[in-house]
Amino acid sequence: MAWEPRDPWGQQGGADPLDDVLNKAKEQWQRMKPTRGMKSIVLIVAAILVLSQSVFKVEPDEEGLVKRFGDVVRTVEPGPHLKIPFFETVVTPKVQKLHRIEVGFRTNARGRAQIVPQEALMLTGDMNILSVEFIVQYKISQAKDYLFNVADIEETIRKSAEAAMREVVGKNKIDEALTVGKAAIQVSTQELLQSIVDEYQGGVQIATVQLLDVNPPQKVAKFFKDVASAKEEREQLINQAHGYRNDIIPKAKGQAAQDVNQAKGYAQARIARAEGEANHFLQTLAEYKKAKGVIGKRLYIETMEEVLSKVDKIILDSKAAGNVLPYLPLERLQRTPGKKMETAP
């Protein structure tokens, strides 16, 4: 029995099925082959795709980093730019944005803060425990370092900020941390955190470290608040006392200087008056020695003028003086005791 070729599907003789498959594929390709109009559309779509992959824009608050095969080849300023399509990619971090990191607490979706005890509880220099909640704000100073030097830069900053705050709080007493020392703690923590981030080459600039809440643990918070209130009241009273002292001492000094000046002026006036009276007496004495009768009569007249000018007087002539009673205003004289009646000689 002679051997007959079989096709892969078990058929004997006939055409090769592979040729049939190839022929069918050619027919499908001919049907799918684009016409001249279709070629134009394909070219336009390809050009648009290439153009869209070649042009990119950097916003004013961003910095563009162009990567080629994962390596940064250049940085670009804000504005439109070109890149090699499909081979280059662009990263545009927000270099002007002020980023915020919460330490010691987290704000949930409802806007409420929830404490994180493992971050918030810290030990002070006088062996007291405080719950410290604060935020760190920073900007990107070196975009390349920020993106590629540290795997998780925000978590690194959070841990570094926590470590820096623990070190600074550990060097201060609890009274300073609760009252007047907060500003110094913030500044010291910011400086220390910046040095840590610079060692990591994180490419960030720490803008501020702000303490939001510094309190003792919940169980003893009431007693610490009482102590803090008492200290604040003490400081307030001391300040009031200093203010009163600063107000009353200058006034007392001014009054004393005024009294001294008045006394000096009065003394000089009395001395000048006494000297004037003495000189007048000496001059009068010299004239009296020259003409005792005239000067004596003049002194008598001047003395009587001075004395009589201070009393009420009733003058009667010698004839009417014999019968004084009708002329005396007895009622007025009784109301004004000490008045004198004079009669003419």
Short mmCIF file of C-alpha atoms in Angstrom, two decimals:
data_model
loop_
_atom_site.label_atom_id
_atom_site.label_comp_id
_atom_site.label_asym_id
_atom_site.label_seq_id
_atom_site.Cartn_x
_atom_site.Cartn_y
_atom_site.Cartn_z
CA MET A 1 0.00 0.00 0.00
CA ALA A 2 1.55 3.33 -1.09
CA TRP A 3 2.00 6.21 1.44
CA GLU A 4 -0.03 9.37 0.91
CA PRO A 5 0.78 12.71 2.56
CA ARG A 6 -1.60 13.92 5.24
CA ASP A 7 -2.24 17.47 6.30
CA PRO A 8 -2.04 18.46 9.98
CA TRP A 9 -5.77 18.09 10.28
CA GLY A 10 -5.66 14.43 9.17
CA GLN A 11 -6.76 15.00 5.57
CA GLN A 12 -5.07 13.10 2.81
CA GLY A 13 -3.99 14.70 -0.46
CA GLY A 14 -5.37 18.07 -1.65
CA ALA A 15 -3.86 21.57 -1.17
CA ASP A 16 -1.59 22.45 1.71
CA PRO A 17 -3.71 24.08 4.51
CA LEU A 18 -0.81 26.40 5.42
CA ASP A 19 -1.07 28.01 2.04
CA ASP A 20 -4.75 28.57 2.67
CA VAL A 21 -3.98 30.30 5.94
CA LEU A 22 -1.37 32.55 4.33
CA ASN A 23 -3.72 33.42 1.53
CA LYS A 24 -6.46 34.34 3.94
CA ALA A 25 -4.04 36.53 5.92
CA LYS A 26 -3.00 38.34 2.73
CA GLU A 27 -6.62 38.94 1.84
CA GLN A 28 -7.33 40.40 5.30
CA TRP A 29 -4.26 42.64 5.05
CA GLN A 30 -5.38 43.91 1.68
CA ARG A 31 -8.77 44.71 3.12
CA MET A 32 -7.19 46.46 6.19
CA LYS A 33 -4.54 48.34 4.19
CA PRO A 34 -5.32 52.08 4.57
CA THR A 35 -6.13 54.14 1.58
CA ARG A 36 -4.42 57.43 0.75
CA GLY A 37 -6.94 59.44 2.81
CA MET A 38 -6.61 57.09 5.73
CA LYS A 39 -2.82 57.46 5.58
CA SER A 40 -3.17 61.23 5.99
CA ILE A 41 -5.39 60.82 9.03
CA VAL A 42 -2.95 58.38 10.59
CA LEU A 43 -0.06 60.76 9.97
CA ILE A 44 -1.97 63.69 11.49
CA VAL A 45 -2.90 61.65 14.56
CA ALA A 46 0.72 60.51 14.91
CA ALA A 47 1.98 64.09 14.58
CA ILE A 48 -0.46 65.30 17.22
CA LEU A 49 0.60 62.50 19.52
CA VAL A 50 4.28 63.28 19.03
CA LEU A 51 3.66 67.01 19.56
CA SER A 52 1.67 66.40 22.73
CA GLN A 53 4.52 64.28 24.04
CA SER A 54 7.10 66.93 23.08
CA VAL A 55 5.57 70.08 24.65
CA PHE A 56 5.06 70.65 28.36
CA LYS A 57 4.38 73.65 30.58
CA VAL A 58 5.79 74.56 33.98
CA GLU A 59 3.51 76.66 36.22
CA PRO A 60 4.80 79.82 37.96
CA ASP A 61 5.00 78.11 41.36
CA GLU A 62 6.76 75.02 39.97
CA GLU A 63 10.19 73.93 38.79
CA GLY A 64 10.56 71.44 35.94
CA LEU A 65 12.96 68.50 36.11
CA VAL A 66 13.46 66.66 32.80
CA LYS A 67 14.37 62.98 33.16
CA ARG A 68 15.80 60.74 30.45
CA PHE A 69 15.78 57.04 31.22
CA GLY A 70 15.27 57.92 34.90
CA ASP A 71 18.20 60.35 35.14
CA VAL A 72 17.66 64.12 35.54
CA VAL A 73 19.33 65.79 32.56
CA ARG A 74 18.21 69.41 33.11
CA THR A 75 15.95 71.74 35.04
CA VAL A 76 13.70 74.36 33.45
CA GLU A 77 12.03 77.54 34.64
CA PRO A 78 8.27 78.27 34.52
CA GLY A 79 6.82 78.50 31.02
CA PRO A 80 6.40 76.29 27.91
CA HIS A 81 9.26 73.92 26.97
CA LEU A 82 10.11 70.99 24.65
CA LYS A 83 11.32 67.47 25.41
CA ILE A 84 12.16 64.35 23.47
CA PRO A 85 8.88 62.41 23.13
CA PHE A 86 8.60 58.95 24.64
CA PHE A 87 12.20 59.15 25.95
CA GLU A 88 12.00 62.07 28.37
CA THR A 89 9.58 62.68 31.22
CA VAL A 90 9.01 65.79 33.34
CA VAL A 91 8.45 66.20 37.09
CA THR A 92 7.12 69.56 38.31
CA PRO A 93 7.21 69.90 42.12
CA LYS A 94 5.62 72.94 43.80
CA VAL A 95 8.69 74.89 44.92
CA GLN A 96 6.72 77.96 46.11
CA LYS A 97 4.14 76.07 48.13
CA LEU A 98 4.37 76.12 51.93
CA HIS A 99 4.11 72.47 52.97
CA ARG A 100 2.76 71.50 56.41
CA ILE A 101 3.60 68.52 58.60
CA GLU A 102 1.80 67.71 61.85
CA VAL A 103 3.79 66.23 64.74
CA GLY A 104 2.17 64.88 67.90
CA PHE A 105 -1.32 64.92 66.41
CA ARG A 106 -3.25 64.30 63.19
CA THR A 107 -6.20 66.18 61.76
CA ASN A 108 -8.94 63.82 60.59
CA ALA A 109 -11.39 64.31 57.73
CA ARG A 110 -13.79 66.20 60.01
CA GLY A 111 -11.12 68.73 60.90
CA ARG A 112 -10.65 67.47 64.46
CA ALA A 113 -7.20 66.94 65.91
CA GLN A 114 -6.37 63.56 67.41
CA ILE A 115 -3.32 63.25 69.62
CA VAL A 116 -0.58 60.73 68.76
CA PRO A 117 0.89 59.85 72.20
CA GLN A 118 4.05 58.16 70.87
CA GLU A 119 5.02 61.44 69.23
CA ALA A 120 3.57 63.98 71.67
CA LEU A 121 4.78 62.77 75.08
CA MET A 122 8.22 64.24 75.90
CA LEU A 123 10.46 64.49 78.97
CA THR A 124 11.64 67.89 80.21
CA GLY A 125 14.98 68.73 81.77
CA ASP A 126 13.53 68.61 85.32
CA MET A 127 12.06 65.12 84.74
CA ASN A 128 8.48 66.09 84.00
CA ILE A 129 6.33 64.76 81.16
CA LEU A 130 4.69 67.09 78.66
CA SER A 131 2.35 66.53 75.74
CA VAL A 132 3.72 68.64 72.87
CA GLU A 133 1.80 69.19 69.63
CA PHE A 134 3.36 71.31 66.89
CA ILE A 135 3.53 71.81 63.14
CA VAL A 136 6.46 72.21 60.76
CA GLN A 137 6.19 74.32 57.62
CA TYR A 138 8.78 74.09 54.87
CA LYS A 139 9.49 74.95 51.24
CA ILE A 140 11.40 73.05 48.57
CA SER A 141 14.77 74.72 48.07
CA GLN A 142 16.44 72.08 45.82
CA ALA A 143 13.86 70.15 43.80
CA LYS A 144 16.29 67.44 42.64
CA ASP A 145 17.48 66.67 46.17
CA TYR A 146 13.92 66.80 47.48
CA LEU A 147 12.66 64.23 44.95
CA PHE A 148 15.54 61.79 44.70
CA ASN A 149 17.85 61.97 47.74
CA VAL A 150 15.39 60.75 50.39
CA ALA A 151 12.84 58.01 49.82
CA ASP A 152 10.05 59.49 52.01
CA ILE A 153 10.97 63.10 52.67
CA GLU A 154 7.84 64.05 54.64
CA GLU A 155 8.17 61.13 57.04
CA THR A 156 11.86 61.92 57.40
CA ILE A 157 11.07 65.53 58.27
CA ARG A 158 8.41 64.41 60.77
CA LYS A 159 10.80 62.04 62.55
CA SER A 160 13.59 64.59 62.49
CA ALA A 161 11.28 67.28 63.89
CA GLU A 162 10.17 64.95 66.67
CA ALA A 163 13.80 64.16 67.56
CA ALA A 164 14.78 67.85 67.49
CA MET A 165 11.84 68.85 69.69
CA ARG A 166 12.63 66.10 72.19
CA GLU A 167 16.22 67.31 72.45
CA VAL A 168 15.24 70.96 72.93
CA VAL A 169 12.47 70.21 75.44
CA GLY A 170 14.85 67.94 77.32
CA LYS A 171 17.15 70.93 77.88
CA ASN A 172 14.39 73.15 79.34
CA LYS A 173 12.40 73.05 82.53
CA ILE A 174 8.67 72.50 82.53
CA ASP A 175 7.91 76.08 83.63
CA GLU A 176 9.75 77.50 80.63
CA ALA A 177 8.00 75.12 78.24
CA LEU A 178 4.57 76.03 79.64
CA THR A 179 5.02 79.80 79.89
CA VAL A 180 7.74 82.17 78.72
CA GLY A 181 10.10 79.74 77.00
CA LYS A 182 7.90 78.70 74.06
CA ALA A 183 9.39 81.16 71.58
CA ALA A 184 12.95 80.09 72.39
CA ILE A 185 11.98 76.42 72.06
CA GLN A 186 10.48 77.04 68.62
CA VAL A 187 13.57 78.85 67.36
CA SER A 188 15.99 76.26 68.74
CA THR A 189 13.96 73.39 67.28
CA GLN A 190 13.81 75.06 63.86
CA GLU A 191 17.59 75.56 63.78
CA LEU A 192 18.29 72.00 64.89
CA LEU A 193 15.79 70.53 62.42
CA GLN A 194 17.31 72.52 59.56
CA SER A 195 20.77 71.16 60.36
CA ILE A 196 19.43 67.58 60.41
CA VAL A 197 17.66 67.96 57.07
CA ASP A 198 20.76 69.54 55.55
CA GLU A 199 22.81 66.52 56.59
CA TYR A 200 20.33 64.31 54.74
CA GLN A 201 20.51 66.68 51.74
CA GLY A 202 16.73 66.78 51.68
CA GLY A 203 16.55 69.96 49.61
CA VAL A 204 14.06 71.74 51.89
CA GLN A 205 14.07 75.02 53.80
CA ILE A 206 12.32 74.94 57.19
CA ALA A 207 10.11 78.01 57.28
CA THR A 208 8.78 77.73 60.83
CA VAL A 209 8.21 75.44 63.78
CA GLN A 210 5.04 76.43 65.65
CA LEU A 211 3.92 75.04 68.99
CA LEU A 212 0.15 74.55 69.03
CA ASP A 213 -0.47 72.90 72.37
CA VAL A 214 1.91 72.24 75.29
CA ASN A 215 0.21 70.62 78.26
CA PRO A 216 1.03 68.16 81.02
CA PRO A 217 -0.52 64.69 80.85
CA GLN A 218 -4.30 64.57 81.25
CA LYS A 219 -4.22 63.03 84.74
CA VAL A 220 -2.29 65.92 86.28
CA ALA A 221 -3.31 68.70 83.90
CA LYS A 222 -5.60 70.38 86.45
CA PHE A 223 -2.86 70.71 89.07
CA PHE A 224 -0.36 72.04 86.54
CA LYS A 225 -2.88 74.62 85.39
CA ASP A 226 -3.41 75.75 88.99
CA VAL A 227 0.33 76.15 89.45
CA ALA A 228 0.68 77.98 86.15
CA SER A 229 -2.20 80.31 87.06
CA ALA A 230 -0.60 81.09 90.41
CA LYS A 231 2.71 81.87 88.75
CA GLU A 232 1.05 84.07 86.17
CA GLU A 233 -0.77 85.92 88.94
CA ARG A 234 2.51 86.33 90.80
CA GLU A 235 4.18 87.76 87.71
CA GLN A 236 1.21 90.07 87.17
CA LEU A 237 1.43 91.39 90.74
CA ILE A 238 5.19 91.87 90.42
CA ASN A 239 4.70 93.79 87.20
CA GLN A 240 2.02 95.93 88.83
CA ALA A 241 4.34 96.66 91.74
CA HIS A 242 7.13 97.62 89.38
CA GLY A 243 4.74 99.83 87.46
CA TYR A 244 3.57 101.54 90.65
CA ARG A 245 7.16 102.05 91.78
CA ASN A 246 8.15 103.46 88.40
CA ASP A 247 5.18 105.81 88.59
CA ILE A 248 5.43 107.00 92.20
CA ILE A 249 9.21 107.47 92.50
CA PRO A 250 9.50 110.03 89.68
CA LYS A 251 6.50 111.89 91.08
CA ALA A 252 8.04 111.93 94.57
CA LYS A 253 11.36 113.12 93.20
CA GLY A 254 9.62 115.83 91.21
CA GLN A 255 7.60 116.96 94.25
CA ALA A 256 10.74 116.98 96.40
CA ALA A 257 12.61 119.06 93.83
CA GLN A 258 9.65 121.44 93.62
CA ASP A 259 9.49 121.81 97.43
CA VAL A 260 13.24 122.43 97.60
CA ASN A 261 13.02 125.08 94.89
CA GLN A 262 10.08 126.74 96.62
CA ALA A 263 11.95 126.73 99.93
CA LYS A 264 15.03 128.24 98.32
CA GLY A 265 12.90 130.88 96.63
CA TYR A 266 11.10 131.68 99.90
CA ALA A 267 14.42 131.91 101.74
CA GLN A 268 15.85 134.28 99.17
CA ALA A 269 12.68 136.39 99.29
CA ARG A 270 12.78 136.59 103.09
CA ILE A 271 16.45 137.49 103.08
CA ALA A 272 15.92 140.21 100.49
CA ARG A 273 12.91 141.53 102.41
CA ALA A 274 14.83 141.56 105.67
CA GLU A 275 17.75 143.33 104.07
CA GLY A 276 15.39 145.90 102.56
CA GLU A 277 13.69 146.51 105.93
CA ALA A 278 17.07 146.81 107.63
CA ASN A 279 18.28 149.35 105.07
CA HIS A 280 15.04 151.31 105.44
CA PHE A 281 15.42 151.34 109.23
CA LEU A 282 19.02 152.50 108.99
CA GLN A 283 18.08 155.30 106.61
CA THR A 284 15.17 156.33 108.86
CA LEU A 285 17.48 156.24 111.89
CA ALA A 286 19.97 158.50 110.15
CA GLU A 287 17.24 161.03 109.29
CA TYR A 288 15.80 160.77 112.82
CA LYS A 289 19.12 161.77 114.31
CA LYS A 290 19.15 164.86 112.09
CA ALA A 291 15.62 166.01 113.05
CA LYS A 292 14.13 164.02 115.90
CA GLY A 293 10.96 166.11 116.32
CA VAL A 294 9.93 166.06 112.70
CA ILE A 295 10.81 162.40 112.22
CA GLY A 296 9.06 161.40 115.46
CA LYS A 297 5.85 163.18 114.43
CA ARG A 298 6.07 161.61 110.98
CA LEU A 299 6.50 158.15 112.47
CA TYR A 300 3.51 158.77 114.76
CA ILE A 301 1.35 159.86 111.84
CA GLU A 302 2.41 156.89 109.66
CA THR A 303 1.78 154.47 112.55
CA MET A 304 -1.66 155.90 113.26
CA GLU A 305 -2.46 155.81 109.54
CA GLU A 306 -1.57 152.15 109.38
CA VAL A 307 -3.51 151.27 112.55
CA LEU A 308 -6.61 153.37 111.94
CA SER A 309 -6.93 152.18 108.37
CA LYS A 310 -7.92 148.74 109.69
CA VAL A 311 -10.81 149.84 112.03
CA ASP A 312 -14.15 151.59 111.59
CA LYS A 313 -14.14 155.19 112.74
CA ILE A 314 -16.84 157.69 113.88
CA ILE A 315 -15.63 161.28 113.91
CA LEU A 316 -17.47 163.89 116.07
CA ASP A 317 -16.55 167.47 116.64
CA SER A 318 -15.90 168.80 120.16
CA LYS A 319 -19.36 170.29 120.57
CA ALA A 320 -21.19 167.12 119.69
CA ALA A 321 -18.89 164.99 121.78
CA GLY A 322 -20.57 166.19 124.98
CA ASN A 323 -23.73 164.37 124.07
CA VAL A 324 -22.50 161.21 122.42
CA LEU A 325 -25.48 158.93 122.96
CA PRO A 326 -27.68 160.11 120.03
CA TYR A 327 -24.86 159.55 117.61
CA LEU A 328 -23.70 156.10 118.63
CA PRO A 329 -24.88 153.21 116.37
CA LEU A 330 -25.16 150.87 119.33
CA GLU A 331 -26.78 148.00 117.43
CA ARG A 332 -23.99 147.99 114.80
CA LEU A 333 -21.27 148.29 117.42
CA GLN A 334 -22.75 145.33 119.31
CA ARG A 335 -22.73 143.21 116.15
CA THR A 336 -19.13 144.13 115.38
CA PRO A 337 -17.16 143.89 118.62
CA GLY A 338 -13.69 145.31 118.73
CA LYS A 339 -14.66 148.51 116.86
CA LYS A 340 -13.46 151.78 118.41
CA MET A 341 -15.07 155.20 118.58
CA GLU A 342 -12.98 158.29 118.19
CA THR A 343 -13.79 161.86 119.07
CA ALA A 344 -12.36 164.90 117.56
CA PRO A 345 -10.24 167.03 119.91
#
